[in-house]
XYZ file of C-alpha atoms in Angstrom:
393
model
C 6.942 103.346 -18.881
C 5.228 100.246 -17.438
C 2.522 100.916 -14.941
C 3.613 99.536 -11.497
C 0.072 98.259 -10.905
C 0.089 96.209 -14.128
C 3.563 94.851 -13.242
C 2.356 93.754 -9.820
C -0.705 92.034 -11.310
C 1.348 90.136 -13.801
C 3.733 89.018 -11.135
C 0.876 87.765 -8.952
C -0.634 85.879 -11.937
C 2.696 84.245 -12.665
C 3.124 83.061 -9.094
C -0.429 81.640 -9.114
C 0.384 79.681 -12.293
C 3.648 78.362 -10.867
C 1.808 77.136 -7.785
C -1.269 75.707 -9.566
C 0.611 73.664 -12.162
C 2.322 71.272 -9.724
C -0.888 70.904 -7.721
C -2.748 69.990 -10.908
C -0.066 67.508 -11.951
C -0.217 65.793 -8.552
C -3.962 65.489 -8.789
C -3.821 64.088 -12.320
C -1.125 61.608 -11.230
C -3.258 60.445 -8.297
C -6.210 59.848 -10.590
C -4.159 57.871 -13.020
C -2.566 55.776 -10.286
C -6.013 54.963 -8.890
C -7.212 53.832 -12.301
C -4.064 51.683 -12.728
C -4.612 50.021 -9.430
C -8.238 49.296 -10.249
C -7.320 47.900 -13.628
C -4.616 45.793 -12.044
C -7.081 44.265 -9.636
C -9.494 43.494 -12.472
C -6.733 41.944 -14.534
C -5.240 39.877 -11.732
C -8.559 38.170 -10.889
C -8.930 34.986 -13.026
C -12.364 34.085 -14.239
C -13.587 30.760 -12.991
C -15.216 30.097 -16.371
C -17.202 26.926 -17.090
C -20.852 26.325 -16.546
C -22.922 27.053 -13.512
C -23.521 24.070 -11.303
C -27.005 23.191 -10.187
C -27.336 22.759 -6.458
C -30.014 20.649 -4.737
C -32.639 22.479 -2.725
C -31.154 21.262 0.528
C -27.723 22.715 -0.193
C -26.396 24.727 2.801
C -25.859 28.452 2.369
C -23.304 30.754 3.812
C -20.042 32.478 3.032
C -18.336 31.244 -0.117
C -15.515 28.813 0.443
C -11.965 29.582 -0.583
C -10.936 28.453 -4.045
C -9.066 25.195 -4.123
C -5.289 25.592 -3.965
C -5.099 24.104 -7.411
C -6.521 27.162 -9.139
C -4.048 28.382 -11.771
C -2.114 31.612 -10.912
C -3.022 34.687 -12.853
C -0.561 36.471 -15.073
C -0.147 40.270 -15.491
C -2.861 40.362 -18.156
C -5.355 38.380 -16.077
C -4.884 35.107 -18.008
C -3.805 31.958 -16.209
C -0.050 31.201 -16.377
C 0.478 28.146 -18.544
C 2.537 25.795 -16.520
C 4.926 23.228 -17.872
C 3.033 19.995 -18.762
C 3.367 17.424 -16.008
C 6.015 14.831 -16.744
C 7.474 12.096 -14.687
C 11.000 13.166 -15.517
C 10.300 16.724 -14.487
C 8.286 16.086 -11.311
C 9.989 13.153 -9.614
C 13.225 14.934 -8.736
C 12.945 14.105 -5.010
C 12.529 10.364 -5.573
C 15.299 10.336 -8.184
C 17.604 12.263 -5.884
C 17.243 9.593 -3.180
C 18.016 6.697 -5.507
C 20.698 8.277 -7.631
C 23.448 8.003 -4.997
C 22.812 4.293 -4.441
C 22.493 3.460 -8.119
C 25.678 5.405 -8.902
C 27.548 3.485 -6.180
C 26.303 0.201 -7.619
C 27.376 1.043 -11.129
C 30.771 2.156 -9.937
C 31.548 -1.254 -8.404
C 33.972 -3.378 -10.439
C 31.927 -6.501 -9.794
C 28.759 -7.798 -8.189
C 29.467 -8.635 -4.559
C 27.861 -8.567 -1.108
C 28.193 -4.819 -0.961
C 26.270 -4.491 -4.221
C 23.237 -6.307 -2.776
C 23.382 -4.210 0.384
C 23.325 -0.985 -1.705
C 20.343 -2.155 -3.750
C 18.440 -3.383 -0.681
C 18.912 -0.104 1.223
C 17.949 1.956 -1.863
C 14.701 0.091 -2.386
C 13.745 0.083 1.341
C 14.451 3.776 1.748
C 12.427 4.526 -1.403
C 9.449 2.799 0.305
C 9.211 -0.109 -2.111
C 8.451 -2.275 0.873
C 10.155 -5.302 2.368
C 8.102 -7.873 0.470
C 8.602 -6.307 -2.948
C 12.341 -5.699 -2.249
C 12.907 -9.295 -1.272
C 11.102 -10.505 -4.357
C 13.073 -8.235 -6.723
C 16.493 -9.117 -5.252
C 15.769 -12.844 -5.107
C 14.968 -12.801 -8.886
C 18.183 -10.813 -9.593
C 20.363 -13.086 -7.447
C 19.093 -16.096 -9.296
C 19.953 -14.554 -12.651
C 23.415 -13.507 -11.514
C 24.047 -17.043 -10.230
C 22.859 -18.494 -13.591
C 25.332 -16.191 -15.445
C 22.614 -14.178 -17.172
C 23.723 -10.976 -15.406
C 27.521 -10.465 -15.227
C 28.178 -6.842 -14.361
C 26.665 -3.983 -12.315
C 25.370 -2.007 -15.284
C 23.409 -5.043 -16.514
C 22.207 -5.605 -12.923
C 20.721 -2.069 -12.685
C 19.123 -2.454 -16.129
C 17.591 -5.746 -15.058
C 16.255 -4.114 -11.870
C 14.551 -1.412 -13.967
C 13.041 -4.018 -16.264
C 11.714 -6.018 -13.269
C 10.133 -2.904 -11.722
C 8.354 -2.093 -14.963
C 7.084 -5.650 -15.282
C 5.837 -5.601 -11.660
C 4.006 -2.334 -12.166
C 2.533 -2.947 -15.597
C -0.893 -4.434 -14.896
C -2.450 -3.127 -18.087
C -5.146 -1.379 -16.030
C -3.751 2.181 -15.850
C -5.841 5.191 -16.633
C -9.562 5.670 -16.551
C -12.019 3.186 -18.115
C -14.412 3.988 -20.952
C -17.765 5.270 -19.610
C -20.562 2.685 -20.139
C -18.213 -0.049 -21.355
C -19.201 -2.725 -18.808
C -22.746 -1.937 -17.840
C -24.883 -4.978 -16.952
C -28.073 -5.763 -18.778
C -31.497 -4.538 -17.449
C -32.620 -6.142 -14.195
C -35.775 -8.174 -13.557
C -37.793 -4.984 -13.492
C -36.552 -4.020 -16.894
C -34.804 -0.817 -15.771
C -31.662 -0.181 -17.748
C -28.332 0.801 -16.230
C -27.735 4.152 -17.973
C -25.488 5.862 -15.386
C -21.965 4.801 -14.362
C -20.948 5.723 -10.801
C -17.298 6.194 -9.789
C -16.868 6.325 -6.008
C -13.806 8.078 -4.565
C -12.811 6.787 -1.136
C -9.929 7.386 1.299
C -9.115 9.098 4.555
C -9.681 12.859 5.045
C -6.799 14.955 3.795
C -5.528 12.803 0.965
C -7.094 14.907 -1.751
C -10.350 13.062 -2.623
C -12.428 16.202 -3.364
C -9.616 17.730 -5.388
C -9.188 14.449 -7.305
C -12.889 14.341 -8.106
C -12.667 17.929 -9.456
C -9.650 17.171 -11.562
C -11.212 14.028 -13.049
C -14.381 16.041 -13.786
C -12.333 18.729 -15.534
C -10.486 16.109 -17.627
C -13.592 14.291 -18.698
C -15.669 17.390 -19.587
C -12.826 18.740 -21.629
C -12.865 15.468 -23.532
C -16.595 15.853 -24.183
C -17.986 13.439 -21.541
C -20.736 15.057 -19.417
C -20.451 14.296 -15.750
C -22.475 15.051 -12.619
C -20.811 15.503 -9.150
C -22.181 14.038 -5.966
C -21.075 15.790 -2.762
C -21.222 12.651 -0.674
C -18.807 13.950 2.016
C -21.475 15.564 4.215
C -19.258 15.229 7.270
C -16.565 17.755 6.364
C -18.072 21.251 6.269
C -15.924 22.637 3.428
C -16.149 19.612 1.175
C -19.432 20.679 -0.477
C -18.228 24.187 -1.068
C -14.938 23.010 -2.522
C -16.610 20.530 -4.910
C -19.089 23.303 -5.901
C -16.173 25.387 -7.173
C -14.805 22.472 -9.111
C -18.172 21.945 -10.701
C -18.391 25.581 -11.766
C -14.894 25.425 -13.272
C -15.541 22.206 -15.187
C -19.038 23.038 -16.264
C -20.518 20.012 -14.424
C -23.805 19.704 -12.648
C -23.660 18.939 -8.899
C -25.963 17.526 -6.196
C -25.353 18.508 -2.560
C -27.085 17.692 0.639
C -27.436 19.204 4.058
C -24.315 19.171 6.254
C -24.367 16.028 8.349
C -27.038 14.431 6.169
C -27.178 10.956 4.712
C -24.498 10.662 2.030
C -26.100 7.692 0.319
C -29.225 9.776 -0.430
C -27.064 12.412 -2.002
C -25.524 9.864 -4.346
C -28.936 8.351 -5.004
C -30.360 11.761 -5.966
C -27.362 12.339 -8.203
C -27.883 9.089 -10.058
C -31.566 9.919 -10.605
C -30.789 13.409 -11.830
C -28.060 12.143 -14.141
C -30.442 9.547 -15.624
C -33.184 12.176 -16.185
C -30.700 14.517 -18.003
C -28.920 11.935 -20.017
C -25.621 12.329 -18.153
C -23.712 9.047 -18.340
C -21.409 9.381 -15.303
C -21.613 10.377 -11.638
C -18.431 11.157 -9.713
C -19.172 10.683 -6.014
C -17.052 12.167 -3.247
C -17.208 10.366 0.150
C -16.071 11.038 3.777
C -13.039 9.398 5.285
C -13.150 9.812 9.053
C -11.055 6.932 10.355
C -11.663 7.967 13.983
C -15.098 6.370 13.623
C -14.115 3.294 11.646
C -17.172 1.126 12.235
C -19.682 3.818 11.172
C -17.486 4.741 8.206
C -17.470 1.176 6.868
C -21.207 0.865 7.218
C -21.678 4.193 5.470
C -19.479 3.275 2.532
C -21.212 -0.159 2.222
C -24.565 1.643 2.061
C -23.348 4.161 -0.470
C -22.156 1.410 -2.743
C -25.406 -0.564 -2.450
C -27.532 2.504 -3.199
C -25.268 3.580 -6.073
C -25.533 0.244 -7.714
C -29.366 0.246 -7.956
C -30.748 0.778 -11.507
C -30.372 3.046 -13.314
C -26.991 3.339 -11.575
C -24.016 0.996 -11.931
C -20.852 1.196 -9.748
C -18.158 0.907 -12.410
C -15.169 2.185 -10.393
C -14.218 2.500 -6.704
C -11.028 4.551 -6.616
C -8.938 4.579 -3.425
C -7.146 7.944 -3.081
C -3.832 7.699 -1.183
C -1.321 10.390 -0.302
C 2.122 9.354 -1.527
C 3.870 11.355 1.225
C 2.367 9.068 3.950
C 4.282 6.036 2.648
C 3.702 2.761 4.370
C 1.101 4.366 6.716
C -1.099 4.820 3.660
C -1.128 1.053 3.104
C -2.499 0.486 6.605
C -5.181 3.092 6.041
C -6.072 1.483 2.702
C -6.915 -1.882 4.297
C -9.830 -0.214 6.084
C -11.447 0.678 2.774
C -10.631 -2.647 1.204
C -12.739 -4.255 3.972
C -15.626 -1.915 3.285
C -15.908 -1.691 -0.512
C -14.583 -3.576 -3.540
C -11.836 -1.130 -4.545
C -10.912 -1.334 -8.247
C -7.855 0.906 -8.341
C -5.724 3.522 -6.688
C -5.228 7.258 -7.308
C -1.877 8.277 -5.796
C -1.695 12.001 -5.069
C 1.401 14.224 -4.285
C 3.846 11.842 -5.865
C 5.926 14.876 -6.808
C 6.194 15.865 -3.196
C 7.944 12.817 -1.796
C 11.311 11.078 -2.123
C 9.611 7.733 -1.465
C 8.194 7.098 -4.929
C 8.633 3.356 -4.474
C 5.302 3.349 -2.657
C 3.805 2.711 -6.095
C 5.414 -0.711 -6.094
C 4.281 -1.491 -2.582
C 0.709 -0.531 -3.376
C 0.340 -2.853 -6.304
C 2.156 -5.727 -4.551
C 0.782 -5.430 -1.066
C -2.784 -4.364 -1.948
C -3.124 -6.187 -5.224
C -4.538 -3.057 -6.817
C -3.452 -1.233 -9.980
C -2.362 2.360 -9.735
C -4.609 4.098 -12.284
C -3.808 7.823 -11.828
C -0.976 9.725 -10.165
C -0.751 13.330 -9.095
C 2.423 15.052 -10.316
C 1.490 18.601 -9.136
C -1.221 20.883 -7.946
C -2.710 21.913 -11.308
C -5.828 20.486 -12.814
C -3.785 18.947 -15.621
C -1.296 17.347 -13.270
C -3.389 14.241 -12.514
C -2.175 11.849 -15.248
C -2.514 8.173 -16.219
C 0.109 6.018 -14.449
C 2.814 5.050 -16.922
C 5.105 2.314 -15.422
C 7.863 2.770 -18.003
C 8.007 6.575 -17.705
C 7.806 6.250 -13.852
C 10.745 3.876 -13.656
C 12.832 5.798 -16.200
C 12.352 8.983 -14.137
C 13.492 7.276 -10.936
C 16.732 6.085 -12.509
């Protein structure tokens, strides 16, 4: 016969086990969940990579700035998500959507008549091609229709596309070769060993981001660059350019907030020459509310940058495509201040008014060299007139 005391002890032990096992399982589950959350945080944080930028002794200190919006998103394993390569066809949907209705209506017409010209004119004006460029395009087409060279609407649309490509193809797209056009040594015998590319434009158009993207592109191709944080007016500009320098592995020279931007660029040229770096990419301010001072500042930056061993090889005007014709008015301020050599058109994928490219080259007499087709570092591409026009139509 089983001892009642033993039976009671066994029962108590069994109850203790039944209670303890779920408690232990809950505790283990909590530990595992904590570890998973920690690992997830580690995996979801992308590494900035690249080299460490060198900052001048006068660089301001403080809380780190936010990463630029163009930082690639992180995947589940912590690696950046590889986005679809930027293409005109894939990124100009808004502009194509605006034109497609008009072009379809023109092609559907049985013959070329007054309504055909009205459709084309409205399409070009609404796409921000500009009145001057629109008149020139239509005048050429009317003459060819009158001469019997163009006889139907399909041929008319094809001729319009060809005229647009011809108007946009200046042969000056893309970035130049570093060191290709350096002048000989001056009277003092000092050689020009450092090219300087100045980036100008109003605040908010994407100058600093453009400098960072160009730096990334060039360093990947094996060209060392040094960044000059010449926008000492905007507090976050230096921090933003610092992050781009770290990502691209480029050196950087910064100055005190509110300091003389020309001295920052001068120091950058001197440092580049001493380290054998062939190119300085210089950011600048763009505060149009103080136009007179801005022009004087840019003129000084250019003069200082062009002193041996520096040579100003490019002055790139950065324009926001979404501002349309307003961007042209802003651009004329910078044309008065510095000898602009080309245009970088940002946010082209974000507007239906892609025709602003035509207006820029016709109204400003400047080639569009680079266009932004997205927010990623690889989405700043050489302007391709044929691909651009094909994507619009």
